[in-house]
Amino acid sequence: ETISLNSTDTAEWKKIPGIGSSYSSRIVKYRTLLGGFVSKEQLLEVYGIDPEMYSRISPYVAEDHNWSKIKINELEFKDLLRHPYLNYSQVQVIVNLRHKKGNITSTNELSMFDEFTNEDIERLKPYLEF
């Protein structure tokens, strides 16, 4: 039996062999910070989940499309900074760009800045709402 990646609570996570209270709590906390997982591979970003553990728990987890998007043109600096995929200098770029030109319309605008690598852009894409 599988559990849903984005709607499962800590009690359900604990039903997976090898997932106890601390892992289930870390998974749910990180998922909340992200706004949800886009793919189950993101479980590898949770502290303590290594590739070996991931391969053990992965078959029990079903992906869904239930994650939240970041309203990049509306959120304040501090709210943007809460997202694990955005650092301080990247948030500065976003806020400065909005002040200079108005709404940001695509990730292409962000990729023109050194603060955003191609990897950063790819990770952020599913989370951004323009």
mmCIF file of N, CA and C in Angstrom:
data_model
loop_
_atom_site.group_PDB
_atom_site.id
_atom_site.type_symbol
_atom_site.label_atom_id
_atom_site.label_comp_id
_atom_site.label_asym_id
_atom_site.label_seq_id
_atom_site.Cartn_x
_atom_site.Cartn_y
_atom_site.Cartn_z
ATOM 1 N N GLU A 1 0.844 -1.192 0.000
ATOM 2 C CA GLU A 1 0.000 0.000 0.000
ATOM 3 C C GLU A 1 0.885 1.249 0.000
ATOM 4 N N THR A 2 0.519 2.218 -0.846
ATOM 5 C CA THR A 2 1.323 3.437 -0.926
ATOM 6 C C THR A 2 0.638 4.583 -0.192
ATOM 7 N N ILE A 3 1.454 5.574 0.137
ATOM 8 C CA ILE A 3 0.925 6.789 0.751
ATOM 9 C C ILE A 3 1.141 7.946 -0.218
ATOM 10 N N SER A 4 0.352 8.981 -0.068
ATOM 11 C CA SER A 4 0.444 10.145 -0.943
ATOM 12 C C SER A 4 1.569 11.067 -0.480
ATOM 13 N N LEU A 5 2.410 11.449 -1.414
ATOM 14 C CA LEU A 5 3.585 12.268 -1.116
ATOM 15 C C LEU A 5 3.236 13.573 -0.407
ATOM 16 N N ASN A 6 2.153 14.220 -0.823
ATOM 17 C CA ASN A 6 1.855 15.558 -0.309
ATOM 18 C C ASN A 6 0.703 15.666 0.674
ATOM 19 N N SER A 7 -0.066 14.618 0.860
ATOM 20 C CA SER A 7 -1.204 14.772 1.771
ATOM 21 C C SER A 7 -1.138 13.848 2.982
ATOM 22 N N THR A 8 -0.038 13.140 3.113
ATOM 23 C CA THR A 8 0.107 12.197 4.215
ATOM 24 C C THR A 8 0.615 12.895 5.474
ATOM 25 N N ASP A 9 -0.012 12.589 6.605
ATOM 26 C CA ASP A 9 0.441 13.185 7.866
ATOM 27 C C ASP A 9 1.541 12.329 8.505
ATOM 28 N N THR A 10 2.080 12.812 9.612
ATOM 29 C CA THR A 10 3.207 12.116 10.250
ATOM 30 C C THR A 10 2.835 10.696 10.670
ATOM 31 N N ALA A 11 1.612 10.482 11.112
ATOM 32 C CA ALA A 11 1.188 9.139 11.540
ATOM 33 C C ALA A 11 1.247 8.151 10.376
ATOM 34 N N GLU A 12 0.828 8.596 9.198
ATOM 35 C CA GLU A 12 0.865 7.729 8.011
ATOM 36 C C GLU A 12 2.303 7.445 7.575
ATOM 37 N N TRP A 13 3.152 8.477 7.612
ATOM 38 C CA TRP A 13 4.563 8.284 7.240
ATOM 39 C C TRP A 13 5.205 7.221 8.120
ATOM 40 N N LYS A 14 4.827 7.200 9.395
ATOM 41 C CA LYS A 14 5.430 6.253 10.338
ATOM 42 C C LYS A 14 5.068 4.798 10.036
ATOM 43 N N LYS A 15 4.076 4.575 9.195
ATOM 44 C CA LYS A 15 3.705 3.209 8.820
ATOM 45 C C LYS A 15 4.701 2.603 7.828
ATOM 46 N N ILE A 16 5.525 3.453 7.225
ATOM 47 C CA ILE A 16 6.537 2.957 6.292
ATOM 48 C C ILE A 16 7.706 2.399 7.099
ATOM 49 N N PRO A 17 8.148 1.171 6.777
ATOM 50 C CA PRO A 17 9.285 0.594 7.504
ATOM 51 C C PRO A 17 10.513 1.508 7.441
ATOM 52 N N GLY A 18 11.097 1.796 8.590
ATOM 53 C CA GLY A 18 12.291 2.640 8.649
ATOM 54 C C GLY A 18 12.001 4.107 8.917
ATOM 55 N N ILE A 19 10.736 4.489 8.889
ATOM 56 C CA ILE A 19 10.374 5.889 9.154
ATOM 57 C C ILE A 19 9.761 5.973 10.554
ATOM 58 N N GLY A 20 10.470 6.637 11.442
ATOM 59 C CA GLY A 20 9.969 6.827 12.802
ATOM 60 C C GLY A 20 9.481 8.248 12.990
ATOM 61 N N SER A 21 9.349 8.648 14.243
ATOM 62 C CA SER A 21 8.825 9.977 14.570
ATOM 63 C C SER A 21 9.680 11.106 14.010
ATOM 64 N N SER A 22 11.007 11.009 14.174
ATOM 65 C CA SER A 22 11.844 12.134 13.737
ATOM 66 C C SER A 22 11.855 12.273 12.216
ATOM 67 N N TYR A 23 11.956 11.167 11.487
ATOM 68 C CA TYR A 23 11.924 11.259 10.022
ATOM 69 C C TYR A 23 10.571 11.766 9.529
ATOM 70 N N SER A 24 9.485 11.237 10.082
ATOM 71 C CA SER A 24 8.163 11.655 9.614
ATOM 72 C C SER A 24 7.959 13.145 9.875
ATOM 73 N N SER A 25 8.436 13.605 11.009
ATOM 74 C CA SER A 25 8.313 15.020 11.340
ATOM 75 C C SER A 25 9.174 15.883 10.407
ATOM 76 N N ARG A 26 10.403 15.440 10.113
ATOM 77 C CA ARG A 26 11.275 16.188 9.186
ATOM 78 C C ARG A 26 10.684 16.245 7.783
ATOM 79 N N ILE A 27 10.122 15.130 7.332
ATOM 80 C CA ILE A 27 9.526 15.074 5.991
ATOM 81 C C ILE A 27 8.371 16.065 5.892
ATOM 82 N N VAL A 28 7.480 16.040 6.863
ATOM 83 C CA VAL A 28 6.303 16.917 6.830
ATOM 84 C C VAL A 28 6.714 18.386 6.968
ATOM 85 N N LYS A 29 7.705 18.661 7.822
ATOM 86 C CA LYS A 29 8.193 20.036 7.997
ATOM 87 C C LYS A 29 8.795 20.581 6.700
ATOM 88 N N TYR A 30 9.647 19.770 6.060
ATOM 89 C CA TYR A 30 10.289 20.203 4.817
ATOM 90 C C TYR A 30 9.248 20.362 3.707
ATOM 91 N N ARG A 31 8.301 19.444 3.652
ATOM 92 C CA ARG A 31 7.231 19.529 2.652
ATOM 93 C C ARG A 31 6.452 20.835 2.822
ATOM 94 N N THR A 32 6.199 21.221 4.065
ATOM 95 C CA THR A 32 5.485 22.462 4.350
ATOM 96 C C THR A 32 6.289 23.668 3.884
ATOM 97 N N LEU A 33 7.597 23.673 4.161
ATOM 98 C CA LEU A 33 8.453 24.775 3.710
ATOM 99 C C LEU A 33 8.458 24.899 2.188
ATOM 100 N N LEU A 34 8.517 23.758 1.505
ATOM 101 C CA LEU A 34 8.532 23.759 0.042
ATOM 102 C C LEU A 34 7.191 24.181 -0.551
ATOM 103 N N GLY A 35 6.134 23.883 0.178
ATOM 104 C CA GLY A 35 4.803 24.056 -0.386
ATOM 105 C C GLY A 35 4.333 22.748 -1.008
ATOM 106 N N GLY A 36 5.055 21.681 -0.731
ATOM 107 C CA GLY A 36 4.741 20.360 -1.275
ATOM 108 C C GLY A 36 5.887 19.855 -2.129
ATOM 109 N N PHE A 37 5.925 18.553 -2.301
ATOM 110 C CA PHE A 37 6.958 17.930 -3.134
ATOM 111 C C PHE A 37 6.459 17.812 -4.570
ATOM 112 N N VAL A 38 7.323 18.149 -5.526
ATOM 113 C CA VAL A 38 7.014 17.969 -6.939
ATOM 114 C C VAL A 38 7.279 16.515 -7.321
ATOM 115 N N SER A 39 8.369 15.956 -6.783
ATOM 116 C CA SER A 39 8.699 14.554 -7.056
ATOM 117 C C SER A 39 9.214 13.887 -5.790
ATOM 118 N N LYS A 40 9.095 12.567 -5.745
ATOM 119 C CA LYS A 40 9.523 11.885 -4.527
ATOM 120 C C LYS A 40 11.034 11.906 -4.351
ATOM 121 N N GLU A 41 11.793 12.184 -5.414
ATOM 122 C CA GLU A 41 13.249 12.316 -5.286
ATOM 123 C C GLU A 41 13.628 13.438 -4.318
ATOM 124 N N GLN A 42 12.732 14.397 -4.126
ATOM 125 C CA GLN A 42 13.004 15.487 -3.193
ATOM 126 C C GLN A 42 13.105 15.002 -1.749
ATOM 127 N N LEU A 43 12.649 13.803 -1.481
ATOM 128 C CA LEU A 43 12.812 13.233 -0.138
ATOM 129 C C LEU A 43 14.297 13.135 0.214
ATOM 130 N N LEU A 44 15.149 13.036 -0.805
ATOM 131 C CA LEU A 44 16.600 12.989 -0.579
ATOM 132 C C LEU A 44 17.132 14.297 0.005
ATOM 133 N N GLU A 45 16.358 15.367 -0.095
ATOM 134 C CA GLU A 45 16.763 16.662 0.458
ATOM 135 C C GLU A 45 16.433 16.765 1.947
ATOM 136 N N VAL A 46 15.650 15.829 2.448
ATOM 137 C CA VAL A 46 15.291 15.814 3.869
ATOM 138 C C VAL A 46 16.486 15.306 4.657
ATOM 139 N N TYR A 47 16.859 16.038 5.698
ATOM 140 C CA TYR A 47 18.021 15.687 6.507
ATOM 141 C C TYR A 47 17.928 14.237 6.979
ATOM 142 N N GLY A 48 18.977 13.471 6.707
ATOM 143 C CA GLY A 48 19.050 12.098 7.188
ATOM 144 C C GLY A 48 18.579 11.051 6.195
ATOM 145 N N ILE A 49 17.891 11.464 5.138
ATOM 146 C CA ILE A 49 17.452 10.477 4.147
ATOM 147 C C ILE A 49 18.527 10.373 3.069
ATOM 148 N N ASP A 50 19.240 9.256 3.110
ATOM 149 C CA ASP A 50 20.308 9.021 2.133
ATOM 150 C C ASP A 50 19.756 8.144 0.998
ATOM 151 N N PRO A 51 20.545 7.947 -0.074
ATOM 152 C CA PRO A 51 20.051 7.151 -1.208
ATOM 153 C C PRO A 51 19.584 5.742 -0.816
ATOM 154 N N GLU A 52 20.266 5.133 0.147
ATOM 155 C CA GLU A 52 19.880 3.785 0.578
ATOM 156 C C GLU A 52 18.489 3.796 1.226
ATOM 157 N N MET A 53 18.284 4.728 2.131
ATOM 158 C CA MET A 53 16.975 4.831 2.781
ATOM 159 C C MET A 53 15.904 5.189 1.757
ATOM 160 N N TYR A 54 16.236 6.115 0.864
ATOM 161 C CA TYR A 54 15.287 6.521 -0.170
ATOM 162 C C TYR A 54 14.833 5.313 -0.995
ATOM 163 N N SER A 55 15.779 4.466 -1.381
ATOM 164 C CA SER A 55 15.401 3.313 -2.202
ATOM 165 C C SER A 55 14.514 2.333 -1.429
ATOM 166 N N ARG A 56 14.642 2.314 -0.114
ATOM 167 C CA ARG A 56 13.776 1.452 0.712
ATOM 168 C C ARG A 56 12.360 2.022 0.845
ATOM 169 N N ILE A 57 12.249 3.345 0.994
ATOM 170 C CA ILE A 57 10.923 3.933 1.246
ATOM 171 C C ILE A 57 10.177 4.337 -0.033
ATOM 172 N N SER A 58 10.912 4.581 -1.100
ATOM 173 C CA SER A 58 10.331 5.061 -2.352
ATOM 174 C C SER A 58 9.155 4.221 -2.879
ATOM 175 N N PRO A 59 9.242 2.884 -2.843
ATOM 176 C CA PRO A 59 8.117 2.088 -3.357
ATOM 177 C C PRO A 59 6.798 2.308 -2.597
ATOM 178 N N TYR A 60 6.872 2.821 -1.390
ATOM 179 C CA TYR A 60 5.674 3.040 -0.572
ATOM 180 C C TYR A 60 5.025 4.405 -0.818
ATOM 181 N N VAL A 61 5.688 5.232 -1.628
ATOM 182 C CA VAL A 61 5.246 6.617 -1.794
ATOM 183 C C VAL A 61 4.733 6.859 -3.213
ATOM 184 N N ALA A 62 3.537 7.423 -3.310
ATOM 185 C CA ALA A 62 2.955 7.767 -4.610
ATOM 186 C C ALA A 62 2.998 9.281 -4.792
ATOM 187 N N GLU A 63 3.481 9.710 -5.954
ATOM 188 C CA GLU A 63 3.520 11.145 -6.252
ATOM 189 C C GLU A 63 2.111 11.644 -6.545
ATOM 190 N N ASP A 64 1.897 12.922 -6.273
ATOM 191 C CA ASP A 64 0.650 13.572 -6.650
ATOM 192 C C ASP A 64 1.013 14.960 -7.166
ATOM 193 N N HIS A 65 0.055 15.698 -7.590
ATOM 194 C CA HIS A 65 0.348 17.037 -8.131
ATOM 195 C C HIS A 65 -0.204 18.111 -7.209
ATOM 196 N N ASN A 66 -0.065 17.859 -5.934
ATOM 197 C CA ASN A 66 -0.683 18.717 -4.937
ATOM 198 C C ASN A 66 0.350 19.571 -4.206
ATOM 199 N N TRP A 67 1.008 20.481 -4.927
ATOM 200 C CA TRP A 67 1.934 21.391 -4.273
ATOM 201 C C TRP A 67 1.522 22.833 -4.545
ATOM 202 N N SER A 68 1.971 23.723 -3.676
ATOM 203 C CA SER A 68 1.616 25.143 -3.789
ATOM 204 C C SER A 68 2.655 25.887 -4.613
ATOM 205 N N LYS A 69 2.189 26.929 -5.250
ATOM 206 C CA LYS A 69 3.093 27.762 -6.042
ATOM 207 C C LYS A 69 3.406 29.056 -5.293
ATOM 208 N N ILE A 70 4.567 29.616 -5.611
ATOM 209 C CA ILE A 70 5.008 30.886 -5.038
ATOM 210 C C ILE A 70 4.525 31.995 -5.966
ATOM 211 N N LYS A 71 3.754 32.918 -5.433
ATOM 212 C CA LYS A 71 3.317 34.063 -6.241
ATOM 213 C C LYS A 71 4.467 35.067 -6.259
ATOM 214 N N ILE A 72 5.353 34.868 -7.215
ATOM 215 C CA ILE A 72 6.622 35.592 -7.249
ATOM 216 C C ILE A 72 6.445 37.108 -7.349
ATOM 217 N N ASN A 73 5.344 37.557 -7.915
ATOM 218 C CA ASN A 73 5.123 38.998 -8.070
ATOM 219 C C ASN A 73 4.361 39.631 -6.917
ATOM 220 N N GLU A 74 3.896 38.805 -5.985
ATOM 221 C CA GLU A 74 3.074 39.331 -4.893
ATOM 222 C C GLU A 74 3.708 39.201 -3.515
ATOM 223 N N LEU A 75 4.472 38.143 -3.303
ATOM 224 C CA LEU A 75 5.006 37.889 -1.963
ATOM 225 C C LEU A 75 6.074 38.896 -1.555
ATOM 226 N N GLU A 76 6.091 39.201 -0.277
ATOM 227 C CA GLU A 76 7.100 40.103 0.268
ATOM 228 C C GLU A 76 8.431 39.373 0.415
ATOM 229 N N PHE A 77 9.484 40.156 0.587
ATOM 230 C CA PHE A 77 10.845 39.641 0.729
ATOM 231 C C PHE A 77 10.915 38.479 1.717
ATOM 232 N N LYS A 78 10.414 38.712 2.933
ATOM 233 C CA LYS A 78 10.537 37.696 3.993
ATOM 234 C C LYS A 78 9.779 36.418 3.657
ATOM 235 N N ASP A 79 8.678 36.551 2.929
ATOM 236 C CA ASP A 79 7.894 35.373 2.556
ATOM 237 C C ASP A 79 8.586 34.576 1.449
ATOM 238 N N LEU A 80 9.192 35.276 0.503
ATOM 239 C CA LEU A 80 9.963 34.599 -0.545
ATOM 240 C C LEU A 80 11.152 33.863 0.067
ATOM 241 N N LEU A 81 11.775 34.497 1.040
ATOM 242 C CA LEU A 81 12.975 33.944 1.671
ATOM 243 C C LEU A 81 12.695 32.647 2.435
ATOM 244 N N ARG A 82 11.455 32.410 2.790
ATOM 245 C CA ARG A 82 11.096 31.182 3.520
ATOM 246 C C ARG A 82 11.233 29.931 2.659
ATOM 247 N N HIS A 83 11.157 30.101 1.333
ATOM 248 C CA HIS A 83 11.217 28.921 0.461
ATOM 249 C C HIS A 83 12.647 28.369 0.423
ATOM 250 N N PRO A 84 12.799 27.064 0.654
ATOM 251 C CA PRO A 84 14.148 26.470 0.709
ATOM 252 C C PRO A 84 14.957 26.617 -0.584
ATOM 253 N N TYR A 85 14.300 26.831 -1.709
ATOM 254 C CA TYR A 85 15.020 26.932 -2.980
ATOM 255 C C TYR A 85 15.429 28.363 -3.322
ATOM 256 N N LEU A 86 15.125 29.309 -2.449
ATOM 257 C CA LEU A 86 15.523 30.700 -2.684
ATOM 258 C C LEU A 86 16.438 31.174 -1.564
ATOM 259 N N ASN A 87 17.579 31.751 -1.944
ATOM 260 C CA ASN A 87 18.467 32.314 -0.926
ATOM 261 C C ASN A 87 18.330 33.841 -0.905
ATOM 262 N N TYR A 88 19.025 34.450 0.026
ATOM 263 C CA TYR A 88 18.911 35.894 0.249
ATOM 264 C C TYR A 88 19.206 36.698 -1.022
ATOM 265 N N SER A 89 20.317 36.390 -1.693
ATOM 266 C CA SER A 89 20.689 37.180 -2.877
ATOM 267 C C SER A 89 19.700 36.965 -4.029
ATOM 268 N N GLN A 90 19.134 35.776 -4.136
ATOM 269 C CA GLN A 90 18.132 35.527 -5.177
ATOM 270 C C GLN A 90 16.849 36.302 -4.899
ATOM 271 N N VAL A 91 16.453 36.357 -3.648
ATOM 272 C CA VAL A 91 15.254 37.117 -3.284
ATOM 273 C C VAL A 91 15.496 38.605 -3.538
ATOM 274 N N GLN A 92 16.712 39.076 -3.273
ATOM 275 C CA GLN A 92 17.047 40.477 -3.575
ATOM 276 C C GLN A 92 16.865 40.755 -5.065
ATOM 277 N N VAL A 93 17.342 39.849 -5.910
ATOM 278 C CA VAL A 93 17.197 40.002 -7.361
ATOM 279 C C VAL A 93 15.717 40.098 -7.736
ATOM 280 N N ILE A 94 14.908 39.197 -7.196
ATOM 281 C CA ILE A 94 13.471 39.177 -7.507
ATOM 282 C C ILE A 94 12.806 40.493 -7.109
ATOM 283 N N VAL A 95 13.055 40.934 -5.887
ATOM 284 C CA VAL A 95 12.426 42.160 -5.385
ATOM 285 C C VAL A 95 12.916 43.383 -6.165
ATOM 286 N N ASN A 96 14.220 43.465 -6.434
ATOM 287 C CA ASN A 96 14.760 44.591 -7.208
ATOM 288 C C ASN A 96 14.209 44.612 -8.631
ATOM 289 N N LEU A 97 14.112 43.447 -9.230
ATOM 290 C CA LEU A 97 13.580 43.346 -10.588
ATOM 291 C C LEU A 97 12.124 43.812 -10.631
ATOM 292 N N ARG A 98 11.349 43.424 -9.645
ATOM 293 C CA ARG A 98 9.947 43.867 -9.580
ATOM 294 C C ARG A 98 9.865 45.383 -9.441
ATOM 295 N N HIS A 99 10.750 45.972 -8.624
ATOM 296 C CA HIS A 99 10.734 47.430 -8.436
ATOM 297 C C HIS A 99 11.118 48.153 -9.720
ATOM 298 N N LYS A 100 12.074 47.591 -10.458
ATOM 299 C CA LYS A 100 12.565 48.253 -11.668
ATOM 300 C C LYS A 100 11.609 48.135 -12.839
ATOM 301 N N LYS A 101 11.057 46.945 -13.059
ATOM 302 C CA LYS A 101 10.295 46.727 -14.288
ATOM 303 C C LYS A 101 8.850 46.297 -14.090
ATOM 304 N N GLY A 102 8.442 46.105 -12.859
ATOM 305 C CA GLY A 102 7.084 45.593 -12.641
ATOM 306 C C GLY A 102 7.112 44.077 -12.553
ATOM 307 N N ASN A 103 6.029 43.449 -12.978
ATOM 308 C CA ASN A 103 5.905 42.002 -12.832
ATOM 309 C C ASN A 103 6.949 41.209 -13.612
ATOM 310 N N ILE A 104 7.422 40.163 -12.979
ATOM 311 C CA ILE A 104 8.296 39.197 -13.636
ATOM 312 C C ILE A 104 7.367 38.246 -14.381
ATOM 313 N N THR A 105 7.696 37.934 -15.632
ATOM 314 C CA THR A 105 6.771 37.128 -16.435
ATOM 315 C C THR A 105 7.265 35.715 -16.737
ATOM 316 N N SER A 106 8.568 35.448 -16.534
ATOM 317 C CA SER A 106 9.069 34.095 -16.802
ATOM 318 C C SER A 106 10.403 33.858 -16.098
ATOM 319 N N THR A 107 10.798 32.598 -16.066
ATOM 320 C CA THR A 107 12.090 32.255 -15.458
ATOM 321 C C THR A 107 13.250 32.765 -16.307
ATOM 322 N N ASN A 108 12.994 33.060 -17.585
ATOM 323 C CA ASN A 108 14.056 33.605 -18.442
ATOM 324 C C ASN A 108 14.620 34.895 -17.860
ATOM 325 N N GLU A 109 13.753 35.696 -17.271
ATOM 326 C CA GLU A 109 14.205 36.954 -16.673
ATOM 327 C C GLU A 109 15.154 36.690 -15.508
ATOM 328 N N LEU A 110 14.858 35.658 -14.723
ATOM 329 C CA LEU A 110 15.717 35.323 -13.579
ATOM 330 C C LEU A 110 17.036 34.719 -14.043
ATOM 331 N N SER A 111 16.995 33.942 -15.118
ATOM 332 C CA SER A 111 18.209 33.260 -15.578
ATOM 333 C C SER A 111 19.260 34.230 -16.117
ATOM 334 N N MET A 112 18.890 35.476 -16.336
ATOM 335 C CA MET A 112 19.858 36.481 -16.791
ATOM 336 C C MET A 112 20.773 36.939 -15.657
ATOM 337 N N PHE A 113 20.444 36.562 -14.441
ATOM 338 C CA PHE A 113 21.226 36.988 -13.281
ATOM 339 C C PHE A 113 22.124 35.856 -12.792
ATOM 340 N N ASP A 114 23.364 36.229 -12.437
ATOM 341 C CA ASP A 114 24.341 35.244 -11.956
ATOM 342 C C ASP A 114 23.868 34.502 -10.714
ATOM 343 N N GLU A 115 22.991 35.132 -9.946
ATOM 344 C CA GLU A 115 22.510 34.518 -8.701
ATOM 345 C C GLU A 115 21.704 33.239 -8.952
ATOM 346 N N PHE A 116 21.204 33.078 -10.176
ATOM 347 C CA PHE A 116 20.396 31.902 -10.517
ATOM 348 C C PHE A 116 21.137 31.012 -11.506
ATOM 349 N N THR A 117 21.496 29.818 -11.068
ATOM 350 C CA THR A 117 22.101 28.845 -11.981
ATOM 351 C C THR A 117 20.972 28.152 -12.751
ATOM 352 N N ASN A 118 21.337 27.431 -13.806
ATOM 353 C CA ASN A 118 20.328 26.663 -14.550
ATOM 354 C C ASN A 118 19.647 25.649 -13.635
ATOM 355 N N GLU A 119 20.431 25.065 -12.734
ATOM 356 C CA GLU A 119 19.891 24.097 -11.778
ATOM 357 C C GLU A 119 18.867 24.770 -10.856
ATOM 358 N N ASP A 120 19.194 25.974 -10.383
ATOM 359 C CA ASP A 120 18.258 26.729 -9.534
ATOM 360 C C ASP A 120 16.930 26.948 -10.265
ATOM 361 N N ILE A 121 17.035 27.386 -11.507
ATOM 362 C CA ILE A 121 15.842 27.684 -12.308
ATOM 363 C C ILE A 121 14.990 26.428 -12.488
ATOM 364 N N GLU A 122 15.632 25.311 -12.825
ATOM 365 C CA GLU A 122 14.892 24.060 -13.027
ATOM 366 C C GLU A 122 14.179 23.611 -11.752
ATOM 367 N N ARG A 123 14.855 23.752 -10.611
ATOM 368 C CA ARG A 123 14.239 23.368 -9.332
ATOM 369 C C ARG A 123 13.054 24.267 -8.994
ATOM 370 N N LEU A 124 13.187 25.550 -9.321
ATOM 371 C CA LEU A 124 12.146 26.527 -8.980
ATOM 372 C C LEU A 124 10.933 26.499 -9.908
ATOM 373 N N LYS A 125 11.158 26.173 -11.179
ATOM 374 C CA LYS A 125 10.097 26.269 -12.201
ATOM 375 C C LYS A 125 8.736 25.744 -11.759
ATOM 376 N N PRO A 126 8.655 24.521 -11.230
ATOM 377 C CA PRO A 126 7.327 24.009 -10.869
ATOM 378 C C PRO A 126 6.650 24.794 -9.737
ATOM 379 N N TYR A 127 7.442 25.565 -8.994
ATOM 380 C CA TYR A 127 6.906 26.289 -7.833
ATOM 381 C C TYR A 127 6.507 27.730 -8.143
ATOM 382 N N LEU A 128 6.920 28.255 -9.287
ATOM 383 C CA LEU A 128 6.700 29.676 -9.555
ATOM 384 C C LEU A 128 5.379 29.945 -10.264
ATOM 385 N N GLU A 129 4.707 30.968 -9.794
ATOM 386 C CA GLU A 129 3.488 31.451 -10.449
ATOM 387 C C GLU A 129 3.710 32.920 -10.762
ATOM 388 N N PHE A 130 3.536 33.267 -12.037
ATOM 389 C CA PHE A 130 3.810 34.644 -12.465
ATOM 390 C C PHE A 130 2.550 35.478 -12.572
#
